[in-house]
Tab-separated table of N, CA, C and O in Angstrom:
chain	number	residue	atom	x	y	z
F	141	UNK	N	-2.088	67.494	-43.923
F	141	UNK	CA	-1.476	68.705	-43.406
F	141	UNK	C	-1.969	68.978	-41.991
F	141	UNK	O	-2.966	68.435	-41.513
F	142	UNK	N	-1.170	69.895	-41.331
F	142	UNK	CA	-1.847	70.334	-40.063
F	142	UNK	C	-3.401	70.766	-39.729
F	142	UNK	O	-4.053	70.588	-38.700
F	143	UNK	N	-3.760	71.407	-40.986
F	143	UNK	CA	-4.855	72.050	-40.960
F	143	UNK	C	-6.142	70.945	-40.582
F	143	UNK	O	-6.947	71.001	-39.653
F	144	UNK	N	-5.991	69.869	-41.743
F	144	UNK	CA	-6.473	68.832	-41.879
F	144	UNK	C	-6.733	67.755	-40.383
F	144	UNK	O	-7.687	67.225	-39.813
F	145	UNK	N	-5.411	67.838	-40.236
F	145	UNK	CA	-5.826	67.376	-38.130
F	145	UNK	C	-6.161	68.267	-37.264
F	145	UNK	O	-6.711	67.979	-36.201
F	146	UNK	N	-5.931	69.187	-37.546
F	146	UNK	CA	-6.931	69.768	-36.493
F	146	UNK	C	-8.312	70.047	-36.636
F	146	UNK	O	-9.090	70.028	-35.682
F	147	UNK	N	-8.683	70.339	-37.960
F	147	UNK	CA	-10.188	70.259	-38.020
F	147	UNK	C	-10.628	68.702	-37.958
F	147	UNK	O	-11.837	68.470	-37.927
F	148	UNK	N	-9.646	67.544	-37.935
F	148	UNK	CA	-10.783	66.435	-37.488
F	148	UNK	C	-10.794	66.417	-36.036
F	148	UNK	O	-11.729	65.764	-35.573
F	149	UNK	N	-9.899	67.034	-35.059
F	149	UNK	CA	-9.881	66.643	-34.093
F	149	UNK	C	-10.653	67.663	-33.158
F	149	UNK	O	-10.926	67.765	-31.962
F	150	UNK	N	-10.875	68.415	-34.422
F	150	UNK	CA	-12.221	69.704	-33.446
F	150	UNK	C	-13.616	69.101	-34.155
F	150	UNK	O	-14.714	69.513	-33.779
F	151	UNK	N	-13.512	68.286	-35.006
F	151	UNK	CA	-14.944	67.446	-35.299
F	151	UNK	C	-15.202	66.632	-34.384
F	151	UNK	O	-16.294	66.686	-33.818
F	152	UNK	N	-14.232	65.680	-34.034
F	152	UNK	CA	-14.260	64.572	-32.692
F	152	UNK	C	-14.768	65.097	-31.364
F	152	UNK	O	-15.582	64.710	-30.526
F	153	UNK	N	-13.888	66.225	-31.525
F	153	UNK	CA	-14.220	66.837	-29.908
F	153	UNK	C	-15.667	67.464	-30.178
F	153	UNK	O	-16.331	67.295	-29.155
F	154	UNK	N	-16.358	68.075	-31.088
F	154	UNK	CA	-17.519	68.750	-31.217
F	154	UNK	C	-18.535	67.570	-31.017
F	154	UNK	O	-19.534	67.640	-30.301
F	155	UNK	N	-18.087	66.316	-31.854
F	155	UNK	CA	-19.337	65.288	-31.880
F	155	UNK	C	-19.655	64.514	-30.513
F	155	UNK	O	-20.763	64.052	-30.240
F	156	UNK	N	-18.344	64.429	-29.567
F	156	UNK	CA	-18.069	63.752	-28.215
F	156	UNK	C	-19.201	64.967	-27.661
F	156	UNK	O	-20.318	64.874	-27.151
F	157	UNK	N	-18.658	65.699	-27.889
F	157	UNK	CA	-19.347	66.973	-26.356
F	157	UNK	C	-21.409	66.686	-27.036
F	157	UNK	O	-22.441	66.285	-26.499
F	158	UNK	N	-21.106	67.078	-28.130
F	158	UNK	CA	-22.683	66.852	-28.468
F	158	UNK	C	-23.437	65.526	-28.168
F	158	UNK	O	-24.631	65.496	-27.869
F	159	UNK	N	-22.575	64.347	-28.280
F	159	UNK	CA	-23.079	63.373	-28.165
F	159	UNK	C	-23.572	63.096	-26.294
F	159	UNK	O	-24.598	62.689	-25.749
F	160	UNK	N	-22.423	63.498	-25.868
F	160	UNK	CA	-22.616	63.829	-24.388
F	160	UNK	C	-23.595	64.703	-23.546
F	160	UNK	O	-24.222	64.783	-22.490
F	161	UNK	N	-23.294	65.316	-24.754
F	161	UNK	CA	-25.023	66.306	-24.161
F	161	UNK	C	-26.130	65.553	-24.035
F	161	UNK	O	-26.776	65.274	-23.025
F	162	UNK	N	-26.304	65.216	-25.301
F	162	UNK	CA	-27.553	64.306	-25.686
F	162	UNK	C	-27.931	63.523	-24.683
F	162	UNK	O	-29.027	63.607	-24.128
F	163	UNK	N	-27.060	62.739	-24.406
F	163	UNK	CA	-26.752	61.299	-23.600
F	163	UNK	C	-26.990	61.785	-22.043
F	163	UNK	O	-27.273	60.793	-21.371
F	164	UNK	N	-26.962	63.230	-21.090
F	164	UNK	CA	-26.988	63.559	-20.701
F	164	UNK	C	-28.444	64.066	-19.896
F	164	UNK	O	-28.767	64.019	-18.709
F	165	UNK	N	-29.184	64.588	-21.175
F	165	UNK	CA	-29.990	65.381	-21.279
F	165	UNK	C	-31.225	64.196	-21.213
F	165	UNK	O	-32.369	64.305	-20.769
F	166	UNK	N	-30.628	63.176	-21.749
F	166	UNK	CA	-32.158	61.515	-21.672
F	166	UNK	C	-31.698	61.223	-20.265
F	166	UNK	O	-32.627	61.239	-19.458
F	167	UNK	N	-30.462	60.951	-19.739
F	167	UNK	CA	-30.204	60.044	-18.767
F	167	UNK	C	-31.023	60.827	-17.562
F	167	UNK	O	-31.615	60.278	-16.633
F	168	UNK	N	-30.926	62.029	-17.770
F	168	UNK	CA	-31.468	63.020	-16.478
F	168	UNK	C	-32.818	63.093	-16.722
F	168	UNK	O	-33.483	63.719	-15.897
F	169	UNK	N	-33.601	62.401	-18.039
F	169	UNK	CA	-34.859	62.665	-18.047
F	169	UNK	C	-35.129	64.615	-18.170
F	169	UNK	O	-36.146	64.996	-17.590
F	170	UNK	N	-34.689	65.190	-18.531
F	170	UNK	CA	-34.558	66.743	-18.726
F	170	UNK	C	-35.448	66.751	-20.096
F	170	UNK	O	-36.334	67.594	-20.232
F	171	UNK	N	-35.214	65.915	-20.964
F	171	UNK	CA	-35.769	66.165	-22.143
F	171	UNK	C	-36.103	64.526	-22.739
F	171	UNK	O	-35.640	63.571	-22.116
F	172	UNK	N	-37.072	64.276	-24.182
F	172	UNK	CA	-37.176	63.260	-24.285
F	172	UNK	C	-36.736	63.094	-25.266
F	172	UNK	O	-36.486	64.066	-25.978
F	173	UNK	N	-36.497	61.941	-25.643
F	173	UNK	CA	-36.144	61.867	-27.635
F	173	UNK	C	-36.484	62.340	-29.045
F	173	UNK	O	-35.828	62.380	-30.086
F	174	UNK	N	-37.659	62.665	-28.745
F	174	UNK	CA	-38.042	63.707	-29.227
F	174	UNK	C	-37.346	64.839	-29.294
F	174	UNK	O	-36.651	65.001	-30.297
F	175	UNK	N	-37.365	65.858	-28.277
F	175	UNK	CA	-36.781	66.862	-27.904
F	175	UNK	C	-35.288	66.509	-28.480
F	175	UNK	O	-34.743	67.324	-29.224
F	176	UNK	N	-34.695	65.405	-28.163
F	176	UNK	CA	-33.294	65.470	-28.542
F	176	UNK	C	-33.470	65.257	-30.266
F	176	UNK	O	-32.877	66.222	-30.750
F	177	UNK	N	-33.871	64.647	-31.072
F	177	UNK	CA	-33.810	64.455	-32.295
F	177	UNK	C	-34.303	65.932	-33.148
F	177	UNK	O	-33.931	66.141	-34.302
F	178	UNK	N	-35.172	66.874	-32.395
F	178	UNK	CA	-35.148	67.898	-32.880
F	178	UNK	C	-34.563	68.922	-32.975
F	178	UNK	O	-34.631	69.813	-33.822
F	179	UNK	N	-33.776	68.768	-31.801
F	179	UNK	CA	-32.395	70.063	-31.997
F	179	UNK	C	-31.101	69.440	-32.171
F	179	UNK	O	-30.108	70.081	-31.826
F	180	UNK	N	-30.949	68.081	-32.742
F	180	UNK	CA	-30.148	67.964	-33.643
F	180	UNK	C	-30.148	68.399	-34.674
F	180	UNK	O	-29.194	68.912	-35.259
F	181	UNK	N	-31.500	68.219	-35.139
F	181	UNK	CA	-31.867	68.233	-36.755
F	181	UNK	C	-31.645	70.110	-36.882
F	181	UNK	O	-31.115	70.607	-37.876
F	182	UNK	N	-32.240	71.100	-35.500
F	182	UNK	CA	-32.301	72.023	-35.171
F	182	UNK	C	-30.830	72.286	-35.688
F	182	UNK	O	-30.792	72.806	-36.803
F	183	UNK	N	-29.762	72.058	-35.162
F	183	UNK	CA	-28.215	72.121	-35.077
F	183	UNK	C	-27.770	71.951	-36.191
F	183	UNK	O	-27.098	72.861	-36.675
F	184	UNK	N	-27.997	70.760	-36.937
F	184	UNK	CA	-26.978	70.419	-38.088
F	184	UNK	C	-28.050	71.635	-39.055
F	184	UNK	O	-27.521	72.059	-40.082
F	185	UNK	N	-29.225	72.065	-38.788
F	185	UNK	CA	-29.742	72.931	-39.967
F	185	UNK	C	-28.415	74.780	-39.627
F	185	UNK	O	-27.812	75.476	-40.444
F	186	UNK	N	-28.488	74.845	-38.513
F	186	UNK	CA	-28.070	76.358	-38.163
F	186	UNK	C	-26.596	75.724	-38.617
F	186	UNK	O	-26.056	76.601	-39.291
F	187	UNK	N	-25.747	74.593	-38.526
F	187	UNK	CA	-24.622	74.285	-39.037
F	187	UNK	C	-24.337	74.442	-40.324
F	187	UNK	O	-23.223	74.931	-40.511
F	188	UNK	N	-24.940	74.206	-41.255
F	188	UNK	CA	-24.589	73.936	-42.371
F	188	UNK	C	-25.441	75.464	-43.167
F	188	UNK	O	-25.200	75.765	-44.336
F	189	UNK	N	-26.077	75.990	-42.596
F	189	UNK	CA	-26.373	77.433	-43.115
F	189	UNK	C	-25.427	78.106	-42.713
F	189	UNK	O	-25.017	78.605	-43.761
F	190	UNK	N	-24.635	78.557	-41.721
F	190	UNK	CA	-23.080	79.002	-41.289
F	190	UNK	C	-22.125	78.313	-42.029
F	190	UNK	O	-21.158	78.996	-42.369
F	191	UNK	N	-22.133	77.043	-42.402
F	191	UNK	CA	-20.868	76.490	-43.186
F	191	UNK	C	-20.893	77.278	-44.506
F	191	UNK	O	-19.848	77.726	-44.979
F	192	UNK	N	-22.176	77.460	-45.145
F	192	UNK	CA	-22.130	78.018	-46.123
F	192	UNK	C	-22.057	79.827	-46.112
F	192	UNK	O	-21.254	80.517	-46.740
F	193	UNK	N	-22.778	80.135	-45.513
F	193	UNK	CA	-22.920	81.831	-45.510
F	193	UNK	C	-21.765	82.501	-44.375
F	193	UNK	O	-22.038	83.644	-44.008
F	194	UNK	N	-20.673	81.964	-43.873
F	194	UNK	CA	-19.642	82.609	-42.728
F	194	UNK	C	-19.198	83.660	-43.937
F	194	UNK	O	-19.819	84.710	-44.102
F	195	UNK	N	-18.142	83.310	-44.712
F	195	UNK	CA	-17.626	84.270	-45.224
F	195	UNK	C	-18.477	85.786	-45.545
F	195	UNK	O	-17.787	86.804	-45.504
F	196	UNK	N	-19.855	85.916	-45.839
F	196	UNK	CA	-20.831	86.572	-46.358
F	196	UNK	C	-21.011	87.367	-45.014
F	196	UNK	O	-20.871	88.589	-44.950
F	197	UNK	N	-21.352	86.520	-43.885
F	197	UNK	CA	-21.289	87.482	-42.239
F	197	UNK	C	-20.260	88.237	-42.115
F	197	UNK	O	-20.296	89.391	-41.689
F	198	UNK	N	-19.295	87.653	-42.471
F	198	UNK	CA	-18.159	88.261	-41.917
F	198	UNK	C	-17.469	89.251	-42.285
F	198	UNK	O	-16.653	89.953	-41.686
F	199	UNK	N	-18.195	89.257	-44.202
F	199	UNK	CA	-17.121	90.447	-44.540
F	199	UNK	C	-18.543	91.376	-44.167
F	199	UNK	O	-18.143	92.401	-43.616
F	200	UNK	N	-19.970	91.388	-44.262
F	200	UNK	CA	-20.556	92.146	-43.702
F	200	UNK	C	-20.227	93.103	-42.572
F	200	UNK	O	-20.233	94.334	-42.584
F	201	UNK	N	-19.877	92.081	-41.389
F	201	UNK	CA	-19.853	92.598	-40.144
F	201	UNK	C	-18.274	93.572	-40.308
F	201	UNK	O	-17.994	94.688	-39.871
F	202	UNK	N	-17.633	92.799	-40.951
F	202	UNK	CA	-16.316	93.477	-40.865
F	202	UNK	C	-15.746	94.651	-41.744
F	202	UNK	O	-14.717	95.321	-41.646
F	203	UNK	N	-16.896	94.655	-42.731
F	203	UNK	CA	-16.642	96.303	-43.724
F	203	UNK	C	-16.910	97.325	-43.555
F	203	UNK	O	-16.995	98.057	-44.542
F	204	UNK	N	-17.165	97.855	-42.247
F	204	UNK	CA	-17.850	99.146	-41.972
F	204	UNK	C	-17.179	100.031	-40.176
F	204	UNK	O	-16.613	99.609	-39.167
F	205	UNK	N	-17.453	100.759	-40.437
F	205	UNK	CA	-16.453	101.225	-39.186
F	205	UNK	C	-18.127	101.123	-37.616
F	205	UNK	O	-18.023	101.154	-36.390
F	206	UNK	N	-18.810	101.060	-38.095
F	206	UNK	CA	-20.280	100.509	-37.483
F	206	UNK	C	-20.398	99.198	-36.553
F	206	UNK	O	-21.375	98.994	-35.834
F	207	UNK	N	-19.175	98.245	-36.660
F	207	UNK	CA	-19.103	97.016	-35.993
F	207	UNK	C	-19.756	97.263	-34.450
F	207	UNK	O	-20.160	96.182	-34.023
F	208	UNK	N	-19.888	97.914	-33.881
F	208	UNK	CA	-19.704	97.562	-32.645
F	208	UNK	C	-21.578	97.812	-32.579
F	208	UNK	O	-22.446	97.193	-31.963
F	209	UNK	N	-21.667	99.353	-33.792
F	209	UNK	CA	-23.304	99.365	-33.827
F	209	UNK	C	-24.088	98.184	-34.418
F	209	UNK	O	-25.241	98.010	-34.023
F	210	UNK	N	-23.554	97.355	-35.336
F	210	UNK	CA	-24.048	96.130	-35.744
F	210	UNK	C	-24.202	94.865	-34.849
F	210	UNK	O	-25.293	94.303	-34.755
F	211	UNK	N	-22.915	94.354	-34.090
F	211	UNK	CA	-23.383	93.704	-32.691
F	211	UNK	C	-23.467	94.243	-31.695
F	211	UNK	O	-22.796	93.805	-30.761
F	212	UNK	N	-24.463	95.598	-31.455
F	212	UNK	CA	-24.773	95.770	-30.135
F	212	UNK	C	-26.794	95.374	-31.256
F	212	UNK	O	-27.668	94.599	-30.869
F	213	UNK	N	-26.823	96.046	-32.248
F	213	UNK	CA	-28.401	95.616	-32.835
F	213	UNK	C	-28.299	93.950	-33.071
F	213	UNK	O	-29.446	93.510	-32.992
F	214	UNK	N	-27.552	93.111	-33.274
F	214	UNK	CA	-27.479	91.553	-33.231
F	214	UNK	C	-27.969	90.891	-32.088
F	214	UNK	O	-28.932	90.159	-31.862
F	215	UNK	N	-27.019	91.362	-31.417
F	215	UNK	CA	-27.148	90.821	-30.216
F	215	UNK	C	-28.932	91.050	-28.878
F	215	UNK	O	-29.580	90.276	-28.173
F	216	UNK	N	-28.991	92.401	-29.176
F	216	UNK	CA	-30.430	93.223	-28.967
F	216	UNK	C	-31.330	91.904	-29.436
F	216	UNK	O	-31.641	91.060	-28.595
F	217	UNK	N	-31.614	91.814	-30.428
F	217	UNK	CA	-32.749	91.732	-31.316
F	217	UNK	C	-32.526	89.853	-31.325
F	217	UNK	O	-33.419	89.277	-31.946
F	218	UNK	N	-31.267	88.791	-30.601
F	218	UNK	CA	-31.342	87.749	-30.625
F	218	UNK	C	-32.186	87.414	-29.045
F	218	UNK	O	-32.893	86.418	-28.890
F	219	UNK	N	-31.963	88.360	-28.063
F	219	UNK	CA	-32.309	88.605	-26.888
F	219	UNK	C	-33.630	89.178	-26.935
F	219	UNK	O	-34.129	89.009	-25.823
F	220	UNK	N	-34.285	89.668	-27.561
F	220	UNK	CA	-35.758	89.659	-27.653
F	220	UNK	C	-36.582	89.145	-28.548
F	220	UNK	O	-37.776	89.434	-28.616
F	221	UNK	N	-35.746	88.022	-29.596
F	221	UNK	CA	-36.503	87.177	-30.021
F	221	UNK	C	-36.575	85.664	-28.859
F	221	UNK	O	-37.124	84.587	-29.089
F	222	UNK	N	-36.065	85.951	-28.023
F	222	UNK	CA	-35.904	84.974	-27.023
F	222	UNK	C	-36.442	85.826	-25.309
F	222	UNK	O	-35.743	86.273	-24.400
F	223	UNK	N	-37.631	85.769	-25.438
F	223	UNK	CA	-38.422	86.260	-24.390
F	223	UNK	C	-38.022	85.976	-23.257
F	223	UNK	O	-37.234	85.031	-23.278
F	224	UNK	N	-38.280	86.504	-21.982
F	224	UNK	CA	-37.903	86.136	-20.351
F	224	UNK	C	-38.972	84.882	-20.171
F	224	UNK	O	-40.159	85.178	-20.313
F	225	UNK	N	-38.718	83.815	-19.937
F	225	UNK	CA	-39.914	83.279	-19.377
F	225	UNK	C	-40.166	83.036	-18.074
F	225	UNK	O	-39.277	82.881	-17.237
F	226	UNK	N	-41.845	82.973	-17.749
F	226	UNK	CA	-42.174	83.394	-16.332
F	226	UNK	C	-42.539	81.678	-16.172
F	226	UNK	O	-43.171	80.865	-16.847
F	227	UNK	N	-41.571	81.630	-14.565
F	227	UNK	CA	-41.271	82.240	-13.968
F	227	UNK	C	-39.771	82.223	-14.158
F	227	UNK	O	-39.158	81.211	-14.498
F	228	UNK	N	-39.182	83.456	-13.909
F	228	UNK	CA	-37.691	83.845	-14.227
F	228	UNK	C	-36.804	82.523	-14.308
F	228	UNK	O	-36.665	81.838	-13.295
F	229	UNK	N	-36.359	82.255	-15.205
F	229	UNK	CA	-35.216	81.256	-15.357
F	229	UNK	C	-33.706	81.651	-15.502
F	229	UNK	O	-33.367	82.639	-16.153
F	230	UNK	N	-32.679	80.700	-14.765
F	230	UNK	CA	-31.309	81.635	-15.288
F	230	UNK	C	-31.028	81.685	-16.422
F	230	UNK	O	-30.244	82.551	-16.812
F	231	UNK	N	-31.576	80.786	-17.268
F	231	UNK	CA	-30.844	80.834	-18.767
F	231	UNK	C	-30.926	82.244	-19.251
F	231	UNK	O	-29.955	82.945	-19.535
F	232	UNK	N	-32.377	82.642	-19.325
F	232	UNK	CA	-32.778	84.265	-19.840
F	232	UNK	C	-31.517	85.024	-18.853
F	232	UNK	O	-30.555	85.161	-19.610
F	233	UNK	N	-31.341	85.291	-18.165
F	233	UNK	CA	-30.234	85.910	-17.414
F	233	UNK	C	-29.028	85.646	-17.320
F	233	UNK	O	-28.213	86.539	-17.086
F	234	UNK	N	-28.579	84.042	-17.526
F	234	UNK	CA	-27.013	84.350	-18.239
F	234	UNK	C	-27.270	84.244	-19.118
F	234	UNK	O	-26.389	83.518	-19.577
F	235	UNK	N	-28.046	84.482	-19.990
F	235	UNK	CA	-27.997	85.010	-21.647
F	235	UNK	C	-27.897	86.410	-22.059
F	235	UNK	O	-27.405	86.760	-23.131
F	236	UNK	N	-28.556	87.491	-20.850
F	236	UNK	CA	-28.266	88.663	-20.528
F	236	UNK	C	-27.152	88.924	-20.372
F	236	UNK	O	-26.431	89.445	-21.223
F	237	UNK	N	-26.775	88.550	-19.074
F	237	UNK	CA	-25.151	88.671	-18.934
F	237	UNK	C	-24.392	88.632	-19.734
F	237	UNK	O	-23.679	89.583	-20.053
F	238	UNK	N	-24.377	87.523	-20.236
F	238	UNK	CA	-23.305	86.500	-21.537
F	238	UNK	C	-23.482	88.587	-22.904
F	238	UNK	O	-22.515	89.172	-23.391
F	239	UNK	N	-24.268	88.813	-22.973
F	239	UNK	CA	-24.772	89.580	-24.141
F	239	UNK	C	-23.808	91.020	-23.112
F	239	UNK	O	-23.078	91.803	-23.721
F	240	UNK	N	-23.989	91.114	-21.655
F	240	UNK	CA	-23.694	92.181	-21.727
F	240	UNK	C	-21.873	92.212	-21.824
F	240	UNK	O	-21.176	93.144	-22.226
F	241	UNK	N	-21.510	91.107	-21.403
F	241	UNK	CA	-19.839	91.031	-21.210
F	241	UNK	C	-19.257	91.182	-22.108
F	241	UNK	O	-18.136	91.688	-22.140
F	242	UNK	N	-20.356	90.472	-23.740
F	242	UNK	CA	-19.443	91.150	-25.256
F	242	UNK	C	-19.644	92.369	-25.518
F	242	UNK	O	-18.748	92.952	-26.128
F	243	UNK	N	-20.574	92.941	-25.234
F	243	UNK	CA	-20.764	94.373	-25.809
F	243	UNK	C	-19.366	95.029	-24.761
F	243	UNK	O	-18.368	95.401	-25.378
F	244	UNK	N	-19.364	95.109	-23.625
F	244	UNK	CA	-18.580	95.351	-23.036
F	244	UNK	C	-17.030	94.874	-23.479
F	244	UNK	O	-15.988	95.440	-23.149
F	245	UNK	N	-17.114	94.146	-23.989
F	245	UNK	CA	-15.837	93.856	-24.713
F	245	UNK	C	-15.188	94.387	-25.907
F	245	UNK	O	-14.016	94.281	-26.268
F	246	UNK	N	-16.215	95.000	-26.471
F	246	UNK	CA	-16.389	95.510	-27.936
F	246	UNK	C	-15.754	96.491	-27.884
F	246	UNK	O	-14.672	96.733	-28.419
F	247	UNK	N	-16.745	97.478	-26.869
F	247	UNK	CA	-16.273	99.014	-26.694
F	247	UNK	C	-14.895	98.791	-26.073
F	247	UNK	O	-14.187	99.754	-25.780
């Protein structure tokens, strides 16, 4: 069925871009194999805990007239479990940004 090709062809495209990362991330010397084999393992763990628990988020997030108070505390509290590090990096700051453009989207 349709459904069926398009989720392989958003698997293909997910595994290309990841694989590209990877491949990316050694060639530039940015990170080592190490580093890459652990946030795979990192990835397919946060993957497959979302494959299983989406529906459970979602009717959460989506049963209450509170949505916007629920991801503005989500979003808060993913942003200060993820500290600024010194000395200032952009990631911490388009991660700010990135956080303020949905809330802003919300309202």
């Amino acid at each position: 069925t349709a459904s069926h090709v398009y989720k392989l062809f958003t698997m293909i495209f997910v595994l290309w871009y990841a694989g590209s990362l990877c491949f990316s991330r050694l060639y530039l010397g940015a990170h080592t194999p190490t580093d890459i084999r652990g946030g795979i393992i990192l990835g397919l763990l946060v993957f497959f805990v979302n494959w299983e628990k989406a529906e459970g988020f979602e009717s959460y997030y989506m049963s209450t007239t509170y949505l916007s108070l629920k991801l503005f505390c989500s979003g808060t509290i993913i942003l200060l479990l993820n500290p600024q590090p010194r000395p200032v990096t952009p990631t911490f700051t388009q991660n700010a940004l990135l956080w303020g453009l949905i809330w802003g989207c919300v309202q």
